[in-house]
């Protein structure tokens, strides 16, 4: 069953004094891909006039780049989109390759290819040998799709969801040791373990409507969401935080090796440190 979702993502940054100029990149536009169609999308920037351009990055994410060259003491980015979604294809419905095929494909992958990059640890997806050994016990004897689901379940058991327990720079190891984190940390830990198990894996950022029984017109407020995808002949998604299939309620915005490839907003500017950064996300089921 398909859903139609309205997304509103607003970021407001205020500064104690004038910012003379800034350059920024926003990754807030949902992708169009199998199972998801972006019907319309807009990213508005203020205050004042901004020089705006869009491009696709290495991971095929739509990036809105903008410059503000006049003095300002606040910055607002308002991204809106309407997206039609449908259930993702799961391994049980479409099949998944076995270990021999996965390992053979990985061995043949070119150095520097996107698939090979999804096999290597990064700063945010590094886990020590002890954590890997404990979390991966027995998974090598399971089919790849079962192993992946088991890994996501073990991450959810180990890392309790706790808003504010970590920050955007927290790596998988810190969250694992704390036993607490947010969706970003659980996605990083899952990606780390999938790679350690021999499955290429990538980090996904986007949005989630939390209510599976939402009626048209029902809105939910929260933050961006994150989950993982692994490769076993095709890319299959896992949501270790919610513990539910990635389907109609999920909206993909960006994919990459880890969060550093997909931040909703990044840039640099000339001026004082910000007083505050306020982010609001509203996801509404439209149909």
Short mmCIF file of C-alpha atoms in Angstrom, two decimals:
data_model
loop_
_atom_site.label_atom_id
_atom_site.label_comp_id
_atom_site.label_asym_id
_atom_site.label_seq_id
_atom_site.Cartn_x
_atom_site.Cartn_y
_atom_site.Cartn_z
CA UNK A 1 0.00 0.00 0.00
CA UNK A 2 1.43 3.39 -0.98
CA UNK A 3 1.47 6.52 1.16
CA UNK A 4 1.76 10.17 0.25
CA UNK A 5 3.79 12.16 2.75
CA UNK A 6 4.38 15.87 3.22
CA UNK A 7 7.73 16.87 4.70
CA UNK A 8 8.65 20.22 6.27
CA UNK A 9 12.21 20.54 7.61
CA UNK A 10 13.13 23.92 9.07
CA UNK A 11 16.54 24.90 10.48
CA UNK A 12 17.01 28.28 12.18
CA UNK A 13 20.45 29.47 13.25
CA UNK A 14 20.91 32.72 15.22
CA UNK A 15 24.18 34.55 15.87
CA UNK A 16 25.08 37.11 18.58
CA UNK A 17 26.61 39.42 16.00
CA UNK A 18 26.78 39.94 12.25
CA UNK A 19 27.91 37.13 9.93
CA UNK A 20 29.60 38.78 6.98
CA UNK A 21 29.31 35.89 4.53
CA UNK A 22 28.54 32.17 4.49
CA UNK A 23 28.60 29.21 2.14
CA UNK A 24 26.37 26.21 2.88
CA UNK A 25 25.17 22.89 1.54
CA UNK A 26 21.77 21.43 2.40
CA UNK A 27 20.87 17.78 1.88
CA UNK A 28 17.15 17.96 2.59
CA UNK A 29 15.52 16.98 -0.72
CA UNK A 30 14.04 13.45 -0.85
CA UNK A 31 15.29 11.21 -3.62
CA UNK A 32 13.27 9.67 -6.43
CA UNK A 33 14.08 5.96 -6.63
CA UNK A 34 12.32 2.59 -6.82
CA UNK A 35 9.54 2.63 -4.25
CA UNK A 36 9.73 6.40 -3.73
CA UNK A 37 8.74 9.31 -5.97
CA UNK A 38 9.32 12.93 -5.04
CA UNK A 39 6.33 14.78 -6.51
CA UNK A 40 7.56 18.26 -5.61
CA UNK A 41 10.32 19.76 -3.48
CA UNK A 42 11.68 23.18 -2.60
CA UNK A 43 14.48 24.55 -0.42
CA UNK A 44 14.05 28.21 0.60
CA UNK A 45 16.86 30.19 2.20
CA UNK A 46 16.80 33.49 4.10
CA UNK A 47 17.08 36.22 5.10
CA UNK A 48 17.55 38.23 1.95
CA UNK A 49 18.72 37.08 -1.43
CA UNK A 50 20.98 34.05 -1.73
CA UNK A 51 22.88 32.61 -4.65
CA UNK A 52 21.51 29.06 -4.97
CA UNK A 53 22.51 26.12 -7.15
CA UNK A 54 21.85 22.37 -7.04
CA UNK A 55 23.95 19.37 -7.97
CA UNK A 56 24.26 15.62 -7.33
CA UNK A 57 27.09 14.48 -5.08
CA UNK A 58 29.12 11.26 -5.41
CA UNK A 59 26.34 9.30 -3.72
CA UNK A 60 23.62 10.74 -6.02
CA UNK A 61 22.15 12.94 -3.29
CA UNK A 62 20.59 16.19 -4.43
CA UNK A 63 22.51 19.03 -2.77
CA UNK A 64 21.29 22.63 -2.52
CA UNK A 65 24.34 24.90 -2.26
CA UNK A 66 23.86 28.57 -1.39
CA UNK A 67 25.88 31.68 -0.58
CA UNK A 68 24.84 34.60 1.59
CA UNK A 69 27.19 37.49 0.90
CA UNK A 70 25.41 40.26 2.81
CA UNK A 71 25.66 40.73 6.58
CA UNK A 72 23.11 38.73 8.59
CA UNK A 73 22.54 37.61 12.19
CA UNK A 74 20.29 34.64 11.47
CA UNK A 75 19.91 31.92 8.87
CA UNK A 76 16.75 29.97 8.02
CA UNK A 77 16.51 27.00 5.68
CA UNK A 78 13.01 25.66 5.00
CA UNK A 79 12.82 22.48 2.93
CA UNK A 80 9.42 21.13 1.87
CA UNK A 81 8.53 18.10 -0.20
CA UNK A 82 5.68 15.83 -1.17
CA UNK A 83 6.66 12.20 -1.60
CA UNK A 84 4.78 9.07 -2.68
CA UNK A 85 6.17 5.91 -1.08
CA UNK A 86 5.54 2.18 -1.32
CA UNK A 87 6.88 -0.88 0.50
CA UNK A 88 10.56 -1.61 -0.02
CA UNK A 89 11.53 -4.90 -1.65
CA UNK A 90 12.67 -7.19 1.15
CA UNK A 91 14.95 -10.24 0.78
CA UNK A 92 12.11 -12.62 1.59
CA UNK A 93 10.14 -11.33 -1.40
CA UNK A 94 12.92 -10.71 -3.90
CA UNK A 95 15.64 -13.07 -2.76
CA UNK A 96 19.19 -12.30 -1.69
CA UNK A 97 22.49 -13.70 -2.88
CA UNK A 98 24.41 -16.19 -0.75
CA UNK A 99 27.78 -15.61 0.89
CA UNK A 100 29.82 -17.03 -2.00
CA UNK A 101 28.22 -14.65 -4.49
CA UNK A 102 28.51 -11.64 -2.17
CA UNK A 103 32.17 -12.33 -1.38
CA UNK A 104 32.98 -12.94 -5.03
CA UNK A 105 31.40 -9.65 -6.05
CA UNK A 106 33.27 -7.78 -3.31
CA UNK A 107 36.59 -9.34 -4.39
CA UNK A 108 35.99 -8.17 -7.96
CA UNK A 109 34.92 -4.64 -6.96
CA UNK A 110 37.33 -1.98 -8.15
CA UNK A 111 39.36 -0.08 -5.60
CA UNK A 112 37.68 3.27 -5.10
CA UNK A 113 34.30 2.05 -6.37
CA UNK A 114 31.24 2.92 -4.32
CA UNK A 115 30.66 -0.74 -3.47
CA UNK A 116 34.23 -1.12 -2.19
CA UNK A 117 33.91 2.09 -0.16
CA UNK A 118 30.89 0.52 1.52
CA UNK A 119 33.08 -2.34 2.75
CA UNK A 120 35.65 -0.24 4.60
CA UNK A 121 35.40 1.19 8.14
CA UNK A 122 35.33 4.94 8.67
CA UNK A 123 35.96 7.00 11.80
CA UNK A 124 32.24 6.93 12.64
CA UNK A 125 31.77 3.23 11.82
CA UNK A 126 34.77 1.72 13.60
CA UNK A 127 34.29 -0.94 16.29
CA UNK A 128 37.05 -2.73 18.18
CA UNK A 129 37.67 -6.48 17.73
CA UNK A 130 36.03 -7.37 21.04
CA UNK A 131 32.75 -5.65 20.12
CA UNK A 132 32.77 -7.20 16.65
CA UNK A 133 33.43 -10.71 17.98
CA UNK A 134 30.61 -10.47 20.51
CA UNK A 135 28.05 -8.99 18.11
CA UNK A 136 28.87 -11.28 15.18
CA UNK A 137 28.86 -14.58 17.07
CA UNK A 138 27.23 -17.21 14.87
CA UNK A 139 26.12 -14.89 12.06
CA UNK A 140 28.56 -16.40 9.54
CA UNK A 141 26.49 -19.60 9.57
CA UNK A 142 23.30 -17.74 8.68
CA UNK A 143 22.17 -16.69 5.19
CA UNK A 144 23.19 -13.08 4.50
CA UNK A 145 19.70 -11.65 4.92
CA UNK A 146 19.20 -13.46 8.24
CA UNK A 147 22.65 -12.40 9.40
CA UNK A 148 21.84 -8.77 8.59
CA UNK A 149 18.56 -8.86 10.51
CA UNK A 150 20.30 -10.52 13.44
CA UNK A 151 22.97 -7.80 13.49
CA UNK A 152 20.31 -5.06 13.54
CA UNK A 153 18.51 -6.84 16.40
CA UNK A 154 21.72 -7.12 18.41
CA UNK A 155 22.49 -3.43 17.93
CA UNK A 156 18.99 -2.55 19.18
CA UNK A 157 19.51 -4.80 22.21
CA UNK A 158 22.92 -3.27 22.99
CA UNK A 159 22.31 0.44 22.29
CA UNK A 160 19.25 1.86 24.01
CA UNK A 161 17.58 4.79 22.29
CA UNK A 162 18.32 7.85 24.45
CA UNK A 163 17.92 11.35 22.97
CA UNK A 164 20.78 13.63 23.97
CA UNK A 165 23.12 10.79 24.96
CA UNK A 166 25.44 11.46 22.01
CA UNK A 167 26.24 14.14 19.44
CA UNK A 168 26.67 14.29 15.68
CA UNK A 169 30.39 13.55 16.03
CA UNK A 170 29.89 10.42 18.13
CA UNK A 171 31.24 7.23 16.60
CA UNK A 172 29.86 3.71 16.79
CA UNK A 173 32.40 2.65 19.43
CA UNK A 174 31.41 5.35 21.92
CA UNK A 175 27.71 4.57 21.56
CA UNK A 176 28.43 0.85 21.86
CA UNK A 177 30.43 1.36 25.04
CA UNK A 178 27.79 3.69 26.54
CA UNK A 179 24.95 1.40 25.57
CA UNK A 180 23.00 4.51 24.62
CA UNK A 181 22.51 6.62 21.53
CA UNK A 182 20.13 7.84 18.88
CA UNK A 183 19.19 6.57 15.44
CA UNK A 184 22.44 7.92 13.96
CA UNK A 185 24.50 5.85 16.41
CA UNK A 186 22.45 2.71 15.90
CA UNK A 187 22.79 3.07 12.13
CA UNK A 188 26.56 3.57 12.46
CA UNK A 189 26.93 0.49 14.67
CA UNK A 190 24.81 -1.59 12.29
CA UNK A 191 26.82 -0.45 9.27
CA UNK A 192 30.07 -1.23 11.12
CA UNK A 193 28.98 -4.76 11.96
CA UNK A 194 27.51 -5.50 8.53
CA UNK A 195 30.85 -4.54 6.97
CA UNK A 196 32.76 -6.60 9.52
CA UNK A 197 30.55 -9.57 8.64
CA UNK A 198 31.45 -9.20 4.96
CA UNK A 199 28.35 -7.38 3.71
CA UNK A 200 28.81 -4.01 1.98
CA UNK A 201 26.74 -1.49 3.93
CA UNK A 202 25.80 2.17 3.74
CA UNK A 203 24.26 4.80 5.98
CA UNK A 204 20.87 6.28 5.03
CA UNK A 205 19.39 9.56 6.22
CA UNK A 206 15.80 10.63 5.76
CA UNK A 207 12.49 10.85 7.58
CA UNK A 208 10.06 8.51 9.29
CA UNK A 209 6.41 8.91 10.18
CA UNK A 210 6.29 7.12 13.55
CA UNK A 211 2.66 6.00 13.42
CA UNK A 212 1.97 2.95 11.27
CA UNK A 213 -1.77 3.59 11.65
CA UNK A 214 -1.69 7.28 10.76
CA UNK A 215 -4.74 8.57 8.94
CA UNK A 216 -4.52 11.13 6.11
CA UNK A 217 -3.92 14.56 7.63
CA UNK A 218 -2.10 13.21 10.69
CA UNK A 219 1.21 14.98 11.35
CA UNK A 220 4.15 13.98 13.52
CA UNK A 221 6.93 16.23 14.79
CA UNK A 222 10.47 15.05 15.42
CA UNK A 223 13.90 14.95 13.84
CA UNK A 224 15.55 13.45 10.81
CA UNK A 225 15.86 9.66 10.90
CA UNK A 226 18.69 7.29 9.99
CA UNK A 227 18.95 3.61 9.11
CA UNK A 228 21.19 1.23 7.14
CA UNK A 229 21.26 -0.72 3.89
CA UNK A 230 23.30 -3.82 3.06
CA UNK A 231 24.20 -5.36 -0.28
CA UNK A 232 23.46 -9.01 -1.09
CA UNK A 233 22.88 -8.94 -4.84
CA UNK A 234 20.80 -5.80 -4.35
CA UNK A 235 20.51 -3.17 -1.62
CA UNK A 236 18.17 -4.06 1.25
CA UNK A 237 17.23 -1.70 4.11
CA UNK A 238 17.26 -2.23 7.87
CA UNK A 239 16.00 0.10 10.58
CA UNK A 240 17.77 -0.94 13.80
CA UNK A 241 16.17 1.88 15.81
CA UNK A 242 12.51 1.34 14.98
CA UNK A 243 12.85 -2.41 14.50
CA UNK A 244 10.31 -2.37 11.66
CA UNK A 245 10.61 -2.96 7.90
CA UNK A 246 11.65 0.09 5.92
CA UNK A 247 8.50 0.75 3.94
CA UNK A 248 5.80 3.37 3.30
CA UNK A 249 6.60 5.47 6.39
CA UNK A 250 10.28 5.95 5.50
CA UNK A 251 11.53 8.66 3.15
CA UNK A 252 15.10 8.46 1.81
CA UNK A 253 17.03 11.71 1.41
CA UNK A 254 20.69 10.68 1.23
CA UNK A 255 23.06 7.72 1.37
CA UNK A 256 26.77 7.49 2.07
CA UNK A 257 29.51 5.77 4.01
CA UNK A 258 28.40 7.41 7.27
CA UNK A 259 26.80 10.59 8.58
CA UNK A 260 29.73 12.71 7.40
CA UNK A 261 28.62 12.07 3.79
CA UNK A 262 25.00 13.10 4.37
CA UNK A 263 24.59 15.93 6.95
CA UNK A 264 21.37 17.91 6.39
CA UNK A 265 23.36 21.16 6.65
CA UNK A 266 27.04 21.99 6.58
CA UNK A 267 29.15 24.96 5.56
CA UNK A 268 31.44 27.70 6.72
CA UNK A 269 31.02 31.38 7.50
CA UNK A 270 32.78 34.51 8.72
CA UNK A 271 31.38 35.61 12.06
CA UNK A 272 30.78 34.65 15.73
CA UNK A 273 29.72 31.19 16.95
CA UNK A 274 25.95 30.71 16.80
CA UNK A 275 23.75 31.47 19.79
CA UNK A 276 21.36 28.68 18.93
CA UNK A 277 20.39 26.16 16.27
CA UNK A 278 16.77 25.04 16.20
CA UNK A 279 15.58 22.21 13.96
CA UNK A 280 11.97 21.16 13.47
CA UNK A 281 10.73 18.36 11.24
CA UNK A 282 7.07 17.73 10.48
CA UNK A 283 6.00 14.62 8.59
CA UNK A 284 2.34 14.48 7.57
CA UNK A 285 0.50 11.63 5.95
CA UNK A 286 -1.42 13.25 3.10
CA UNK A 287 -2.96 10.14 1.53
#
